[in-house]
C-alpha positions as protocol buffer text, in pm:
chain_id: "A"
residue {
  index: 1
  type: MET
  ca { x: 3418 y: 4707 z: -22104 }
}
residue {
  index: 2
  type: VAL
  ca { x: 3689 y: 4472 z: -21980 }
}
residue {
  index: 3
  type: ASP
  ca { x: 4034 y: 4535 z: -22122 }
}
residue {
  index: 4
  type: ARG
  ca { x: 4238 y: 4216 z: -22118 }
}
residue {
  index: 5
  type: ASP
  ca { x: 4606 y: 4156 z: -22166 }
}
residue {
  index: 6
  type: TYR
  ca { x: 4697 y: 3839 z: -22350 }
}
residue {
  index: 7
  type: ASP
  ca { x: 5057 y: 3741 z: -22285 }
}
residue {
  index: 8
  type: THR
  ca { x: 5027 y: 3380 z: -22401 }
}
residue {
  index: 9
  type: ILE
  ca { x: 4805 y: 3251 z: -22681 }
}
residue {
  index: 10
  type: LEU
  ca { x: 4764 y: 2879 z: -22748 }
}
residue {
  index: 11
  type: VAL
  ca { x: 4699 y: 2760 z: -23101 }
}
residue {
  index: 12
  type: PRO
  ca { x: 4608 y: 2391 z: -23108 }
}
residue {
  index: 13
  type: THR
  ca { x: 4649 y: 2244 z: -23455 }
}
residue {
  index: 14
  type: ASP
  ca { x: 4523 y: 1939 z: -23636 }
}
residue {
  index: 15
  type: GLY
  ca { x: 4660 y: 2050 z: -23971 }
}
residue {
  index: 16
  type: SER
  ca { x: 4318 y: 2154 z: -24101 }
}
residue {
  index: 17
  type: ASP
  ca { x: 4231 y: 2470 z: -24290 }
}
residue {
  index: 18
  type: GLY
  ca { x: 4043 y: 2583 z: -23979 }
}
residue {
  index: 19
  type: ALA
  ca { x: 4356 y: 2547 z: -23768 }
}
residue {
  index: 20
  type: LEU
  ca { x: 4558 y: 2747 z: -24020 }
}
residue {
  index: 21
  type: ALA
  ca { x: 4293 y: 3022 z: -24028 }
}
residue {
  index: 22
  type: ALA
  ca { x: 4301 y: 3027 z: -23647 }
}
residue {
  index: 23
  type: ALA
  ca { x: 4680 y: 3053 z: -23649 }
}
residue {
  index: 24
  type: GLU
  ca { x: 4669 y: 3352 z: -23882 }
}
residue {
  index: 25
  type: HIS
  ca { x: 4416 y: 3518 z: -23652 }
}
residue {
  index: 26
  type: ALA
  ca { x: 4627 y: 3438 z: -23346 }
}
residue {
  index: 27
  type: ILE
  ca { x: 4936 y: 3591 z: -23510 }
}
residue {
  index: 28
  type: GLY
  ca { x: 4748 y: 3918 z: -23553 }
}
residue {
  index: 29
  type: LEU
  ca { x: 4632 y: 3910 z: -23191 }
}
residue {
  index: 30
  type: ALA
  ca { x: 4983 y: 3829 z: -23072 }
}
residue {
  index: 31
  type: GLU
  ca { x: 5113 y: 4131 z: -23262 }
}
residue {
  index: 32
  type: ARG
  ca { x: 4848 y: 4354 z: -23106 }
}
residue {
  index: 33
  type: TYR
  ca { x: 4909 y: 4234 z: -22750 }
}
residue {
  index: 34
  type: GLY
  ca { x: 5279 y: 4152 z: -22771 }
}
residue {
  index: 35
  type: ALA
  ca { x: 5193 y: 3792 z: -22683 }
}
residue {
  index: 36
  type: THR
  ca { x: 5386 y: 3472 z: -22725 }
}
residue {
  index: 37
  type: ILE
  ca { x: 5216 y: 3203 z: -22932 }
}
residue {
  index: 38
  type: HIS
  ca { x: 5225 y: 2842 z: -22812 }
}
residue {
  index: 39
  type: VAL
  ca { x: 5154 y: 2572 z: -23072 }
}
residue {
  index: 40
  type: LEU
  ca { x: 5028 y: 2227 z: -22971 }
}
residue {
  index: 41
  type: ALA
  ca { x: 4907 y: 1917 z: -23156 }
}
residue {
  index: 42
  type: VAL
  ca { x: 4719 y: 1626 z: -23005 }
}
residue {
  index: 43
  type: VAL
  ca { x: 4716 y: 1286 z: -23173 }
}
residue {
  index: 44
  type: ASP
  ca { x: 4403 y: 1094 z: -23083 }
}
residue {
  index: 45
  type: VAL
  ca { x: 4545 y: 744 z: -23134 }
}
residue {
  index: 46
  type: ASP
  ca { x: 4248 y: 573 z: -22965 }
}
residue {
  index: 47
  type: ASP
  ca { x: 4009 y: 721 z: -23221 }
}
residue {
  index: 48
  type: VAL
  ca { x: 4235 y: 615 z: -23506 }
}
residue {
  index: 49
  type: ALA
  ca { x: 4275 y: 265 z: -23362 }
}
residue {
  index: 50
  type: LEU
  ca { x: 3897 y: 219 z: -23363 }
}
residue {
  index: 51
  type: THR
  ca { x: 3868 y: 308 z: -23733 }
}
residue {
  index: 52
  type: THR
  ca { x: 4183 y: 138 z: -23861 }
}
residue {
  index: 53
  type: PRO
  ca { x: 4186 y: -211 z: -24014 }
}
residue {
  index: 54
  type: THR
  ca { x: 4317 y: -472 z: -23771 }
}
residue {
  index: 55
  type: ASP
  ca { x: 4612 y: -566 z: -23994 }
}
residue {
  index: 56
  type: THR
  ca { x: 4756 y: -213 z: -23969 }
}
residue {
  index: 57
  type: ASP
  ca { x: 5070 y: -175 z: -23759 }
}
residue {
  index: 58
  type: LEU
  ca { x: 4964 y: 80 z: -23495 }
}
residue {
  index: 59
  type: GLY
  ca { x: 5329 y: 159 z: -23418 }
}
residue {
  index: 60
  type: ASP
  ca { x: 5383 y: 269 z: -23778 }
}
residue {
  index: 61
  type: LEU
  ca { x: 5055 y: 457 z: -23777 }
}
residue {
  index: 62
  type: LYS
  ca { x: 5145 y: 636 z: -23453 }
}
residue {
  index: 63
  type: SER
  ca { x: 5483 y: 733 z: -23600 }
}
residue {
  index: 64
  type: THR
  ca { x: 5316 y: 863 z: -23918 }
}
residue {
  index: 65
  type: LEU
  ca { x: 5065 y: 1065 z: -23714 }
}
residue {
  index: 66
  type: ARG
  ca { x: 5344 y: 1215 z: -23502 }
}
residue {
  index: 67
  type: THR
  ca { x: 5538 y: 1310 z: -23815 }
}
residue {
  index: 68
  type: GLN
  ca { x: 5231 y: 1480 z: -23963 }
}
residue {
  index: 69
  type: ALA
  ca { x: 5153 y: 1656 z: -23633 }
}
residue {
  index: 70
  type: GLN
  ca { x: 5509 y: 1790 z: -23619 }
}
residue {
  index: 71
  type: ALA
  ca { x: 5476 y: 1919 z: -23975 }
}
residue {
  index: 72
  type: ASP
  ca { x: 5151 y: 2093 z: -23876 }
}
residue {
  index: 73
  type: ILE
  ca { x: 5324 y: 2256 z: -23578 }
}
residue {
  index: 74
  type: ASP
  ca { x: 5623 y: 2358 z: -23789 }
}
residue {
  index: 75
  type: GLU
  ca { x: 5395 y: 2525 z: -24045 }
}
residue {
  index: 76
  type: ILE
  ca { x: 5234 y: 2748 z: -23782 }
}
residue {
  index: 77
  type: VAL
  ca { x: 5563 y: 2823 z: -23607 }
}
residue {
  index: 78
  type: SER
  ca { x: 5714 y: 2928 z: -23942 }
}
residue {
  index: 79
  type: LEU
  ca { x: 5412 y: 3145 z: -24024 }
}
residue {
  index: 80
  type: ALA
  ca { x: 5434 y: 3324 z: -23690 }
}
residue {
  index: 81
  type: ARG
  ca { x: 5810 y: 3372 z: -23703 }
}
residue {
  index: 82
  type: ALA
  ca { x: 5783 y: 3511 z: -24055 }
}
residue {
  index: 83
  type: GLU
  ca { x: 5558 y: 3778 z: -23903 }
}
residue {
  index: 84
  type: GLY
  ca { x: 5814 y: 3844 z: -23629 }
}
residue {
  index: 85
  type: ARG
  ca { x: 5611 y: 3684 z: -23350 }
}
residue {
  index: 86
  type: GLU
  ca { x: 5773 y: 3502 z: -23062 }
}
residue {
  index: 87
  type: THR
  ca { x: 5653 y: 3146 z: -23095 }
}
residue {
  index: 88
  type: GLU
  ca { x: 5707 y: 2830 z: -22896 }
}
residue {
  index: 89
  type: GLU
  ca { x: 5620 y: 2473 z: -22955 }
}
residue {
  index: 90
  type: ALA
  ca { x: 5406 y: 2395 z: -22654 }
}
residue {
  index: 91
  type: ILE
  ca { x: 5652 y: 2172 z: -22473 }
}
residue {
  index: 92
  type: VAL
  ca { x: 5453 y: 1976 z: -22219 }
}
residue {
  index: 93
  type: PRO
  ca { x: 5620 y: 1900 z: -21885 }
}
residue {
  index: 94
  type: ASP
  ca { x: 5714 y: 1533 z: -21839 }
}
residue {
  index: 95
  type: THR
  ca { x: 5688 y: 1467 z: -22215 }
}
residue {
  index: 96
  type: GLU
  ca { x: 5932 y: 1722 z: -22362 }
}
residue {
  index: 97
  type: GLU
  ca { x: 5709 y: 1724 z: -22671 }
}
residue {
  index: 98
  type: ALA
  ca { x: 5467 y: 1958 z: -22842 }
}
residue {
  index: 99
  type: ILE
  ca { x: 5274 y: 1656 z: -22963 }
}
residue {
  index: 100
  type: LEU
  ca { x: 5050 y: 1486 z: -22713 }
}
residue {
  index: 101
  type: VAL
  ca { x: 4875 y: 1154 z: -22743 }
}
residue {
  index: 102
  type: GLY
  ca { x: 4535 y: 1151 z: -22582 }
}
residue {
  index: 103
  type: VAL
  ca { x: 4186 y: 1293 z: -22589 }
}
residue {
  index: 104
  type: PRO
  ca { x: 4229 y: 1623 z: -22774 }
}
residue {
  index: 105
  type: HIS
  ca { x: 4000 y: 1851 z: -22574 }
}
residue {
  index: 106
  type: ARG
  ca { x: 4133 y: 1721 z: -22242 }
}
residue {
  index: 107
  type: ALA
  ca { x: 4496 y: 1757 z: -22349 }
}
residue {
  index: 108
  type: ILE
  ca { x: 4435 y: 2113 z: -22470 }
}
residue {
  index: 109
  type: VAL
  ca { x: 4257 y: 2217 z: -22149 }
}
residue {
  index: 110
  type: ASP
  ca { x: 4524 y: 2049 z: -21934 }
}
residue {
  index: 111
  type: TYR
  ca { x: 4792 y: 2248 z: -22118 }
}
residue {
  index: 112
  type: VAL
  ca { x: 4594 y: 2571 z: -22070 }
}
residue {
  index: 113
  type: GLU
  ca { x: 4570 y: 2504 z: -21697 }
}
residue {
  index: 114
  type: ASP
  ca { x: 4929 y: 2387 z: -21652 }
}
residue {
  index: 115
  type: GLU
  ca { x: 5084 y: 2674 z: -21846 }
}
residue {
  index: 116
  type: GLY
  ca { x: 4851 y: 2958 z: -21746 }
}
residue {
  index: 117
  type: ILE
  ca { x: 4752 y: 3031 z: -22106 }
}
residue {
  index: 118
  type: ASP
  ca { x: 4559 y: 3359 z: -22143 }
}
residue {
  index: 119
  type: LEU
  ca { x: 4371 y: 3285 z: -22467 }
}
residue {
  index: 120
  type: VAL
  ca { x: 4307 y: 2984 z: -22689 }
}
residue {
  index: 121
  type: VAL
  ca { x: 4253 y: 3049 z: -23060 }
}
residue {
  index: 122
  type: MET
  ca { x: 4143 y: 2741 z: -23250 }
}
residue {
  index: 123
  type: GLY
  ca { x: 3976 y: 2644 z: -23570 }
}
residue {
  index: 124
  type: THR
  ca { x: 3648 y: 2469 z: -23623 }
}
residue {
  index: 125
  type: HIS
  ca { x: 3558 y: 2221 z: -23890 }
}
residue {
  index: 126
  type: GLY
  ca { x: 3213 y: 2371 z: -23940 }
}
residue {
  index: 127
  type: ARG
  ca { x: 3037 y: 2036 z: -23905 }
}
residue {
  index: 128
  type: GLN
  ca { x: 2660 y: 2050 z: -23889 }
}
residue {
  index: 129
  type: GLY
  ca { x: 2367 y: 1819 z: -23832 }
}
residue {
  index: 130
  type: LEU
  ca { x: 2420 y: 1447 z: -23782 }
}
residue {
  index: 131
  type: GLN
  ca { x: 2794 y: 1466 z: -23854 }
}
residue {
  index: 132
  type: ARG
  ca { x: 2835 y: 1712 z: -23565 }
}
residue {
  index: 133
  type: VAL
  ca { x: 2626 y: 1496 z: -23332 }
}
residue {
  index: 134
  type: LEU
  ca { x: 2818 y: 1179 z: -23419 }
}
residue {
  index: 135
  type: LEU
  ca { x: 3168 y: 1325 z: -23430 }
}
residue {
  index: 136
  type: GLY
  ca { x: 3133 y: 1596 z: -23169 }
}
residue {
  index: 137
  type: SER
  ca { x: 3353 y: 1899 z: -23168 }
}
residue {
  index: 138
  type: VAL
  ca { x: 3690 y: 1939 z: -23001 }
}
residue {
  index: 139
  type: ALA
  ca { x: 3648 y: 2317 z: -23018 }
}
residue {
  index: 140
  type: GLU
  ca { x: 3306 y: 2299 z: -22854 }
}
residue {
  index: 141
  type: ARG
  ca { x: 3441 y: 2087 z: -22569 }
}
residue {
  index: 142
  type: VAL
  ca { x: 3736 y: 2321 z: -22518 }
}
residue {
  index: 143
  type: VAL
  ca { x: 3499 y: 2620 z: -22510 }
}
residue {
  index: 144
  type: ARG
  ca { x: 3292 y: 2450 z: -22240 }
}
residue {
  index: 145
  type: THR
  ca { x: 3583 y: 2340 z: -22019 }
}
residue {
  index: 146
  type: SER
  ca { x: 3871 y: 2583 z: -22065 }
}
residue {
  index: 147
  type: PRO
  ca { x: 3950 y: 2823 z: -21780 }
}
residue {
  index: 148
  type: ALA
  ca { x: 4083 y: 3069 z: -22041 }
}
residue {
  index: 149
  type: PRO
  ca { x: 3875 y: 3244 z: -22306 }
}
residue {
  index: 150
  type: VAL
  ca { x: 3850 y: 3051 z: -22633 }
}
residue {
  index: 151
  type: MET
  ca { x: 3816 y: 3216 z: -22972 }
}
residue {
  index: 152
  type: THR
  ca { x: 3700 y: 2983 z: -23248 }
}
residue {
  index: 153
  type: ILE
  ca { x: 3771 y: 3059 z: -23611 }
}
residue {
  index: 154
  type: ARG
  ca { x: 3582 y: 2902 z: -23897 }
}
residue {
  index: 155
  type: PRO
  ca { x: 3764 y: 2844 z: -24222 }
}
residue {
  index: 156
  type: THR
  ca { x: 3648 y: 3075 z: -24499 }
}
residue {
  index: 157
  type: ASP
  ca { x: 3465 y: 2933 z: -24799 }
}
residue {
  index: 158
  type: GLU
  ca { x: 3791 y: 2934 z: -24995 }
}
residue {
  index: 159
  type: GLU
  ca { x: 3963 y: 2734 z: -24720 }
}
residue {
  index: 160
  type: ALA
  ca { x: 3683 y: 2485 z: -24646 }
}
């Protein structure tokens, strides 16, 4: 059996119940391994732009999405710090932000590679059937492309 040390754990968040469940799991792992938790949010503005009415101000929408993403990050950082875990917003070089704009799975994997993350713990939405085929899965794409191990956490029935 391989015994791994996890010094850095990345928790990507989209504010969902699955992301919160993953954060709680990551906090327990961080305690066990003495790891630092990194928290990152990715705003997929292109996806939103495709599904937003044309009379919507995309600048305002982008600002609103960034505000919500920061609140999602803050919630996980507060949770981890309340448990005494060292936590960092995943400040990305050249952006000085923990919120990225881009394709979520690519941004997450790029951060893992750039920062030498040891483990990614992320939530799933539990989509099935046609919805999964049409919408895809960020978690699934991260699992397939991440150089670090990825642990996916499904929200419990109470959280879903």
